[in-house]
Short mmCIF file of C-alpha atoms in Angstrom, two decimals:
data_model
loop_
_atom_site.label_atom_id
_atom_site.label_comp_id
_atom_site.label_asym_id
_atom_site.label_seq_id
_atom_site.Cartn_x
_atom_site.Cartn_y
_atom_site.Cartn_z
CA MET A 1 87.17 131.68 85.51
CA VAL A 2 87.40 134.18 88.36
CA THR A 3 87.92 137.82 87.43
CA ASN A 4 88.92 140.64 89.73
CA ASP A 5 86.50 143.34 88.57
CA SER A 6 88.33 146.02 90.53
CA VAL A 7 91.24 145.82 88.08
CA LYS A 8 90.78 147.04 84.52
CA ALA A 9 91.17 144.36 81.87
CA THR A 10 93.81 146.43 80.12
CA THR A 11 96.29 148.31 82.28
CA GLY A 12 99.16 148.73 79.87
CA ARG A 13 101.32 146.57 82.12
CA ARG A 14 102.91 143.35 81.04
CA ARG A 15 101.04 140.21 82.01
CA VAL A 16 102.29 136.86 83.29
CA LEU A 17 100.50 133.54 83.63
CA VAL A 18 101.55 131.96 86.94
CA ILE A 19 100.75 128.26 87.23
CA GLY A 20 100.38 126.82 90.73
CA GLY A 21 102.75 127.75 93.51
CA LYS A 22 102.15 129.77 96.63
CA LEU A 23 100.44 133.03 97.45
CA LYS A 24 103.82 134.76 97.78
CA HIS A 25 104.58 134.01 94.12
CA VAL A 26 101.63 135.99 92.77
CA ARG A 27 102.37 138.71 95.33
CA LYS A 28 105.96 138.97 94.10
CA ALA A 29 104.78 139.08 90.49
CA ARG A 30 102.47 141.99 91.34
CA GLU A 31 105.26 143.75 93.26
CA LEU A 32 107.39 143.51 90.12
CA GLY A 33 104.70 145.51 88.30
CA LEU A 34 103.12 142.61 86.40
CA ASP A 35 99.47 141.86 85.85
CA VAL A 36 98.82 138.29 86.94
CA VAL A 37 96.72 135.49 85.51
CA HIS A 38 96.80 132.66 88.03
CA VAL A 39 96.10 128.99 87.31
CA GLN A 40 95.54 127.12 90.55
CA PHE A 41 93.83 124.14 92.15
CA PRO A 42 90.46 125.37 93.46
CA ASP A 43 91.22 124.49 97.08
CA GLU A 44 94.50 126.42 96.93
CA TYR A 45 92.90 129.74 95.96
CA ASP A 46 91.18 132.11 98.41
CA ARG A 47 90.54 135.76 99.28
CA GLY A 48 94.23 136.27 100.08
CA HIS A 49 95.01 136.06 96.36
CA TRP A 50 92.55 138.76 95.30
CA PRO A 51 94.81 141.82 95.67
CA TYR A 52 97.45 140.30 93.40
CA VAL A 53 95.48 138.39 90.74
CA ASP A 54 93.61 139.87 87.78
CA GLN A 55 92.18 136.65 86.38
CA ALA A 56 92.20 133.13 87.78
CA LEU A 57 91.56 129.73 86.24
CA LEU A 58 90.70 127.24 88.96
CA LEU A 59 91.18 123.62 87.91
CA ASP A 60 93.52 120.64 88.00
CA TYR A 61 96.19 122.20 85.79
CA GLY A 62 97.91 118.87 85.31
CA ASP A 63 95.12 118.16 82.82
CA ILE A 64 96.76 120.06 79.96
CA ASP A 65 94.07 119.00 77.46
CA ARG A 66 91.52 120.85 79.56
CA LEU A 67 93.80 123.73 80.52
CA LEU A 68 95.23 124.69 77.14
CA PRO A 69 91.92 125.60 75.38
CA LEU A 70 90.94 127.82 78.31
CA VAL A 71 94.33 129.53 78.29
CA ARG A 72 94.11 130.09 74.52
CA VAL A 73 90.77 131.91 74.90
CA LEU A 74 92.08 134.05 77.73
CA HIS A 75 95.28 134.83 75.84
CA GLU A 76 93.33 135.99 72.79
CA ALA A 77 91.30 138.42 74.89
CA TYR A 78 94.00 139.55 77.33
CA PRO A 79 97.43 138.48 76.03
CA PHE A 80 100.18 137.53 78.43
CA GLN A 81 103.86 137.42 77.55
CA ALA A 82 104.95 134.25 79.35
CA ALA A 83 103.71 131.31 81.41
CA VAL A 84 105.81 130.69 84.53
CA SER A 85 105.67 128.11 87.31
CA LEU A 86 107.67 127.80 90.50
CA PHE A 87 105.99 124.53 91.46
CA GLU A 88 106.98 121.05 90.25
CA LEU A 89 103.60 120.09 88.82
CA GLY A 90 103.31 123.37 86.93
CA LEU A 91 106.62 123.20 85.05
CA LEU A 92 105.46 121.05 82.14
CA PRO A 93 102.08 122.83 81.72
CA ALA A 94 103.96 126.15 81.59
CA ALA A 95 106.35 124.84 78.93
CA ARG A 96 103.53 123.41 76.84
CA ILE A 97 101.54 126.65 77.03
CA ASN A 98 104.55 128.74 76.03
CA GLU A 99 105.26 126.41 73.12
CA ALA A 100 101.64 126.29 71.94
CA LEU A 101 101.26 130.09 72.05
CA GLY A 102 104.70 130.90 70.64
CA LEU A 103 105.91 132.54 73.87
CA ASP A 104 109.39 132.56 75.38
CA GLY A 105 110.23 129.93 77.98
CA GLU A 106 112.10 126.71 78.51
CA SER A 107 111.44 124.11 75.83
CA VAL A 108 109.11 121.20 76.44
CA ALA A 109 112.03 118.89 75.61
CA THR A 110 114.22 120.37 78.36
CA VAL A 111 111.48 120.30 80.98
CA GLU A 112 110.53 116.71 80.16
CA LEU A 113 114.19 115.70 80.30
CA LEU A 114 114.46 117.09 83.82
CA LEU A 115 111.19 115.57 84.99
CA ASP A 116 111.88 112.09 83.61
CA LYS A 117 114.85 110.71 85.57
CA TRP A 118 115.30 107.69 83.28
CA ARG A 119 115.37 109.85 80.17
CA MET A 120 117.82 112.18 81.90
CA ARG A 121 120.12 109.27 82.84
CA ARG A 122 120.26 108.03 79.24
CA HIS A 123 120.84 111.56 77.95
CA LEU A 124 123.77 112.08 80.33
CA ALA A 125 125.26 108.66 79.62
CA ALA A 126 125.32 109.41 75.90
CA ARG A 127 127.39 112.51 76.67
CA GLY A 128 129.69 110.96 79.27
CA ILE A 129 128.39 113.23 82.05
CA SER A 130 128.00 111.87 85.59
CA PRO A 131 128.01 108.20 84.54
CA MET A 132 126.21 105.64 86.71
CA ALA A 133 124.39 102.34 86.28
CA SER A 134 120.61 102.64 85.97
CA ALA A 135 117.62 100.79 84.51
CA VAL A 136 113.82 100.72 84.63
CA GLY A 137 112.04 97.87 86.40
CA ARG A 138 108.52 96.59 87.00
CA SER A 139 109.05 93.41 89.01
CA ALA A 140 111.10 91.75 91.73
CA GLN A 141 112.96 89.84 89.03
CA ASP A 142 114.03 93.12 87.44
CA VAL A 143 115.50 94.17 90.77
CA ARG A 144 117.31 90.82 91.15
CA ASP A 145 118.76 91.12 87.66
CA PHE A 146 120.00 94.65 88.32
CA VAL A 147 121.60 93.62 91.61
CA GLN A 148 123.21 90.62 89.91
CA ALA A 149 124.77 92.97 87.37
CA HIS A 150 125.75 95.85 89.66
CA GLY A 151 125.80 94.58 93.24
CA LEU A 152 124.40 96.09 96.43
CA PRO A 153 123.38 98.59 97.67
CA ILE A 154 121.10 100.15 95.05
CA ILE A 155 118.38 102.81 94.96
CA VAL A 156 114.80 102.22 93.79
CA LYS A 157 112.68 105.31 93.19
CA PRO A 158 109.90 106.75 90.99
CA ILE A 159 110.81 107.89 87.51
CA ARG A 160 108.97 111.22 87.67
CA GLU A 161 108.09 112.10 91.27
CA SER A 162 109.87 114.46 93.69
CA GLY A 163 109.95 115.28 97.40
CA SER A 164 111.79 112.06 98.36
CA LEU A 165 108.58 110.15 97.68
CA GLY A 166 108.99 106.39 97.26
CA VAL A 167 112.80 106.32 97.50
CA PHE A 168 114.18 103.02 98.84
CA ARG A 169 117.77 102.05 99.60
CA ILE A 170 118.22 98.32 99.03
CA ARG A 171 120.96 96.93 101.26
CA ASP A 172 120.50 93.14 101.30
CA GLN A 173 118.72 90.23 99.65
CA ALA A 174 115.69 90.54 101.93
CA ASP A 175 115.13 94.08 100.62
CA VAL A 176 115.65 92.91 97.02
CA ASP A 177 112.82 90.39 97.29
CA VAL A 178 110.20 92.82 98.66
CA VAL A 179 111.01 96.26 97.26
CA ALA A 180 108.95 95.91 94.07
CA GLU A 181 105.87 95.05 96.13
CA ARG A 182 106.57 97.86 98.59
CA PHE A 183 106.94 100.32 95.72
CA ARG A 184 103.70 99.26 94.05
CA SER A 185 101.89 99.47 97.39
CA LEU A 186 102.42 103.23 97.28
CA ASP A 187 99.67 103.24 94.67
CA ASP A 188 97.22 102.37 97.48
CA GLY A 189 97.80 105.75 99.14
CA GLN A 190 95.12 108.43 99.27
CA TRP A 191 96.89 110.84 96.96
CA ALA A 192 95.45 114.16 95.85
CA ALA A 193 95.93 115.31 92.24
CA LYS A 194 98.54 117.83 93.39
CA ASP A 195 100.56 115.13 95.22
CA LEU A 196 101.60 113.11 92.18
CA PHE A 197 102.96 113.90 88.75
CA SER A 198 100.96 111.11 87.17
CA ALA A 199 98.34 108.51 88.09
CA ASP A 200 100.68 105.77 86.83
CA SER A 201 103.71 106.91 88.83
CA PHE A 202 104.02 103.58 90.62
CA ASP A 203 103.71 101.26 87.61
CA GLU A 204 107.47 101.37 86.95
CA PHE A 205 110.51 102.32 89.01
CA LEU A 206 114.03 103.48 88.37
CA MET A 207 116.92 101.40 89.69
CA GLU A 208 120.27 103.12 90.20
CA GLU A 209 123.60 102.21 91.70
CA PHE A 210 123.94 103.68 95.19
CA LEU A 211 126.06 106.81 95.29
CA ASP A 212 128.19 107.02 98.43
CA GLY A 213 128.98 110.33 100.09
CA LEU A 214 126.96 113.30 101.26
CA GLU A 215 124.42 115.24 99.22
CA ILE A 216 124.32 118.93 98.41
CA SER A 217 122.21 120.99 96.05
CA VAL A 218 123.35 123.70 93.68
CA GLU A 219 121.06 126.71 93.20
CA THR A 220 121.54 128.44 89.85
CA LEU A 221 120.12 131.20 87.70
CA SER A 222 120.59 131.05 83.93
CA PHE A 223 120.57 134.00 81.56
CA ASP A 224 120.40 133.10 77.87
CA GLY A 225 122.49 129.98 78.48
CA ARG A 226 124.94 131.60 80.90
CA HIS A 227 124.72 129.80 84.25
CA VAL A 228 125.44 131.53 87.57
CA VAL A 229 125.73 129.56 90.82
CA VAL A 230 123.86 131.55 93.46
CA ALA A 231 124.45 129.15 96.34
CA VAL A 232 125.44 125.63 97.28
CA THR A 233 123.21 124.15 99.97
CA ASP A 234 124.53 121.63 102.47
CA LYS A 235 121.93 119.04 103.55
CA GLU A 236 121.13 116.79 106.47
CA ILE A 237 119.08 113.65 105.80
CA GLY A 238 116.75 111.88 108.26
CA GLY A 239 113.78 109.56 108.49
CA SER A 240 113.53 106.06 107.08
CA GLY A 241 114.29 107.18 103.54
CA PHE A 242 115.99 110.27 102.17
CA VAL A 243 113.90 113.06 103.65
CA GLU A 244 115.88 116.25 104.17
CA ILE A 245 115.62 117.54 107.75
CA GLY A 246 118.08 120.43 107.57
CA HIS A 247 119.72 122.81 105.08
CA SER A 248 122.35 125.51 105.39
CA GLN A 249 124.16 128.14 103.31
CA PRO A 250 126.88 128.96 102.43
CA SER A 251 128.39 125.54 101.91
CA GLY A 252 131.13 124.36 104.22
CA TYR A 253 132.95 122.36 101.54
CA SER A 254 136.37 123.37 100.22
CA ALA A 255 136.81 125.80 97.34
CA GLU A 256 138.31 123.00 95.25
CA THR A 257 135.30 120.73 95.80
CA LEU A 258 132.90 123.56 94.98
CA ARG A 259 134.79 124.39 91.77
CA GLU A 260 134.50 120.74 90.69
CA VAL A 261 130.78 120.76 91.52
CA THR A 262 130.26 124.01 89.61
CA ARG A 263 131.93 122.57 86.50
CA LEU A 264 129.74 119.46 86.67
CA VAL A 265 126.51 121.40 87.14
CA THR A 266 127.18 123.93 84.38
CA ASP A 267 128.09 121.08 82.00
CA PHE A 268 124.88 119.34 83.03
CA LEU A 269 122.71 122.43 82.47
CA ASP A 270 124.26 122.89 79.04
CA ALA A 271 123.62 119.22 78.23
CA VAL A 272 119.92 119.37 79.11
CA GLY A 273 119.47 122.67 77.27
CA LEU A 274 118.42 124.92 80.14
CA ARG A 275 118.63 128.49 78.89
CA ASN A 276 116.90 130.77 81.38
CA GLY A 277 115.58 130.87 84.89
CA PRO A 278 116.28 128.97 88.09
CA GLY A 279 117.79 125.54 88.54
CA HIS A 280 117.95 123.28 91.58
CA THR A 281 120.41 120.44 91.02
CA GLU A 282 121.08 117.72 93.60
CA VAL A 283 124.62 116.33 93.67
CA LYS A 284 126.28 113.51 95.61
CA LEU A 285 129.93 114.02 96.61
CA THR A 286 131.07 110.45 95.98
CA SER A 287 134.47 108.81 96.34
CA ARG A 288 134.69 108.97 92.52
CA GLY A 289 133.88 112.65 92.37
CA PRO A 290 130.58 114.57 92.24
CA ARG A 291 127.62 112.89 90.55
CA ILE A 292 124.25 114.31 89.49
CA VAL A 293 121.28 112.90 91.42
CA GLU A 294 118.52 114.89 89.70
CA SER A 295 117.64 118.44 88.74
CA HIS A 296 114.67 120.75 88.31
CA ASN A 297 114.13 124.00 86.40
CA ARG A 298 112.71 125.72 89.47
CA VAL A 299 113.84 127.17 92.78
CA GLY A 300 114.59 124.56 95.44
CA GLY A 301 111.90 123.83 98.02
CA ASP A 302 112.25 123.42 101.77
CA ARG A 303 112.96 127.16 102.32
CA ILE A 304 116.07 127.17 100.15
CA ASN A 305 115.07 130.47 98.55
CA GLU A 306 114.78 132.08 101.99
CA LEU A 307 118.27 130.82 102.87
CA ALA A 308 119.66 132.37 99.68
CA GLU A 309 117.99 135.68 100.52
CA ILE A 310 119.54 135.70 104.00
CA ALA A 311 122.99 134.39 103.06
CA TYR A 312 123.42 136.06 99.65
CA GLY A 313 120.76 138.74 99.30
CA VAL A 314 119.31 137.05 96.19
CA ASP A 315 115.59 136.29 95.84
CA MET A 316 115.59 133.60 93.16
CA GLU A 317 111.80 133.64 92.96
CA ARG A 318 111.85 137.27 91.85
CA TYR A 319 114.35 136.33 89.13
CA ALA A 320 112.15 133.43 88.02
CA LEU A 321 109.17 135.76 87.69
CA GLY A 322 110.81 138.95 86.46
CA ALA A 323 114.00 138.19 84.54
CA GLY A 324 112.17 137.34 81.32
CA PHE A 325 110.50 140.75 81.42
CA GLY A 326 113.75 142.64 82.08
CA LEU A 327 112.51 143.61 85.55
CA VAL A 328 115.57 142.34 87.44
CA GLU A 329 119.19 142.88 86.54
CA PRO A 330 120.95 139.67 85.41
CA LEU A 331 123.69 138.42 87.71
CA THR A 332 127.15 138.68 86.22
CA ALA A 333 128.89 136.48 88.82
CA SER A 334 128.16 134.38 91.87
CA PRO A 335 127.28 136.60 94.86
CA GLU A 336 129.47 136.76 97.95
CA PRO A 337 127.91 135.52 101.21
CA ARG A 338 126.66 138.10 103.69
CA GLY A 339 126.29 135.66 106.59
CA GLY A 340 124.91 132.25 107.36
CA ALA A 341 121.40 130.80 107.20
CA ALA A 342 119.93 127.45 108.17
CA VAL A 343 116.58 125.69 108.34
CA ARG A 344 115.80 122.82 110.66
CA PHE A 345 112.65 120.78 110.20
CA LEU A 346 110.61 119.66 113.17
CA THR A 347 110.48 115.88 113.51
CA PRO A 348 108.35 114.94 116.52
CA GLU A 349 107.46 111.35 117.31
CA PRO A 350 104.55 110.05 115.20
CA GLY A 351 101.20 110.05 117.00
CA ARG A 352 98.47 112.44 118.09
CA VAL A 353 99.62 115.85 119.30
CA VAL A 354 98.88 116.43 122.98
CA GLU A 355 100.77 119.67 123.61
CA VAL A 356 103.01 122.20 121.86
CA THR A 357 105.33 124.44 123.88
CA GLY A 358 108.24 126.81 123.29
CA VAL A 359 106.86 128.76 120.32
CA ASP A 360 106.85 132.20 121.97
CA ALA A 361 110.40 131.83 123.27
CA VAL A 362 111.65 130.80 119.83
CA ARG A 363 109.99 133.78 118.12
CA ALA A 364 111.67 136.12 120.60
CA ASP A 365 115.17 134.73 119.99
CA PRO A 366 117.61 137.12 118.20
CA ALA A 367 118.64 134.39 115.74
CA PHE A 368 115.03 133.65 114.75
CA VAL A 369 113.89 134.36 111.18
CA ASP A 370 110.83 132.21 110.55
CA LEU A 371 108.73 129.49 112.15
CA GLN A 372 106.00 127.38 110.61
CA LEU A 373 104.16 124.76 112.62
CA GLU A 374 101.35 122.89 110.88
CA VAL A 375 100.07 120.79 113.79
CA GLY A 376 98.46 121.50 117.12
CA PRO A 377 96.70 119.52 119.85
CA GLY A 378 94.48 116.86 118.32
CA ASP A 379 96.35 116.68 115.00
CA ASP A 380 98.21 113.56 113.88
CA VAL A 381 101.94 113.46 113.15
CA PRO A 382 102.69 110.85 110.45
CA PRO A 383 105.91 108.81 110.19
CA LEU A 384 108.58 110.72 108.27
CA THR A 385 108.57 109.04 104.84
CA TRP A 386 108.55 111.96 102.36
CA ASN A 387 108.77 115.75 102.39
CA GLU A 388 105.04 116.31 102.87
CA ASP A 389 105.19 114.46 106.22
CA LYS A 390 107.22 117.26 107.81
CA VAL A 391 105.09 119.26 110.24
CA GLY A 392 107.09 122.46 110.54
CA HIS A 393 110.43 124.21 110.50
CA VAL A 394 112.57 126.93 112.04
CA VAL A 395 114.80 129.26 110.00
CA ALA A 396 117.72 130.94 111.77
CA ARG A 397 120.53 133.28 110.85
CA GLY A 398 124.12 133.59 112.05
CA SER A 399 127.37 135.28 111.15
CA THR A 400 128.46 131.99 109.54
CA ALA A 401 126.71 128.85 108.36
CA THR A 402 128.10 126.97 111.37
CA GLU A 403 126.58 129.50 113.73
CA ALA A 404 123.26 129.47 111.88
CA ILE A 405 123.10 125.66 112.00
CA ALA A 406 123.68 125.71 115.76
CA HIS A 407 120.94 128.32 116.21
CA ALA A 408 118.48 126.41 114.03
CA ARG A 409 119.07 123.18 115.93
CA ARG A 410 118.74 124.96 119.27
CA LEU A 411 115.51 126.67 118.29
CA ALA A 412 114.02 123.50 116.80
CA ALA A 413 114.83 121.62 120.00
CA ALA A 414 113.11 124.34 122.04
CA ILE A 415 109.79 123.63 120.33
CA GLN A 416 108.30 120.61 122.07
CA VAL A 417 105.58 118.78 120.15
CA ARG A 418 104.42 116.10 122.56
CA THR A 419 102.53 113.21 121.01
CA GLU A 420 100.82 110.06 122.19
CA ALA A 421 100.24 106.80 120.39
CA VAL A 422 96.97 106.50 118.48
CA ALA A 423 95.01 103.42 119.50
#
């Protein structure tokens, strides 16, 4: 355990346990006036955290059997009022800690329902919400049987992972015969503990009927079971799978479509029992109406929170950290847009980076909001197969979403990441 000796053990302020996430999350918790206990992977914690963190537990927090006894001891000495996570792998540990210590927070049942896509599908089917064919498989024969029953195309994906990892669209018989082997081969990857929900993630897969139409996501905040749509995010998909390469807000879909989506998502959140905090729900706009893809009781990734701040003036991360302490005023209705915002992810050709140009010009552009570039000369750019393969992004603003999208595309194109093939 790391302790910041410069901060008194007892300050009289309320205390939150923040599990995983980014440096900005503990900074925002401190800015809200909270004392912070931070649980983090050791290699994700450094001097930058020190001004915002009072105590830190540095370990693989996915190991709840190891984490919970340590948290109990710390809670007995310096009680905290809630465990919170804004990161996928921290959601279930936070729920289990809150339950074990008798603290407020989303139930373990709700969090597990959202993390387990097969359990979620069965739960929705029993309630007649967003019906679709689905089943769990382990072999090529399971895939053949599912295709025989439901036809092509279909989707094969992990039951509990996120970030577009291991998602395959099966279009023809050749894909049917090899997808089980391709899925299991993912287990050969050099995954870190923080990359995967579970070590057995690739033992089984979920098979679903393919949903036609475009995908959006619905960003919500819930207050004691009352759900408020903060934003609807339009998406652009790229790569060989379903990796998202662009987002924008506000949505360009019709008011009628958005009303139908809002009804579906609020019914869904009621059905899974989400009571408080953020939600990020992915929806396909199919020819049969909107259908739930999956959902998470956290803020959306890929800079979606930043888009909501620009377009709507709402920082959903602050709500996730502070609403349970009464430090932010609950929303009474969906906010009105103030402008447009868009993010465009950089997708250079795979290979070794030789040169990067255009960064200074992009930063000087009036539409520029943020740029992150994670590669430079000598670094390798992997093929775009899941979200963690993306090497950077540009965020832009505009008077409308259409204008912001155009700016984001223009700025992303101005950054040239030249690569060469690796022998």
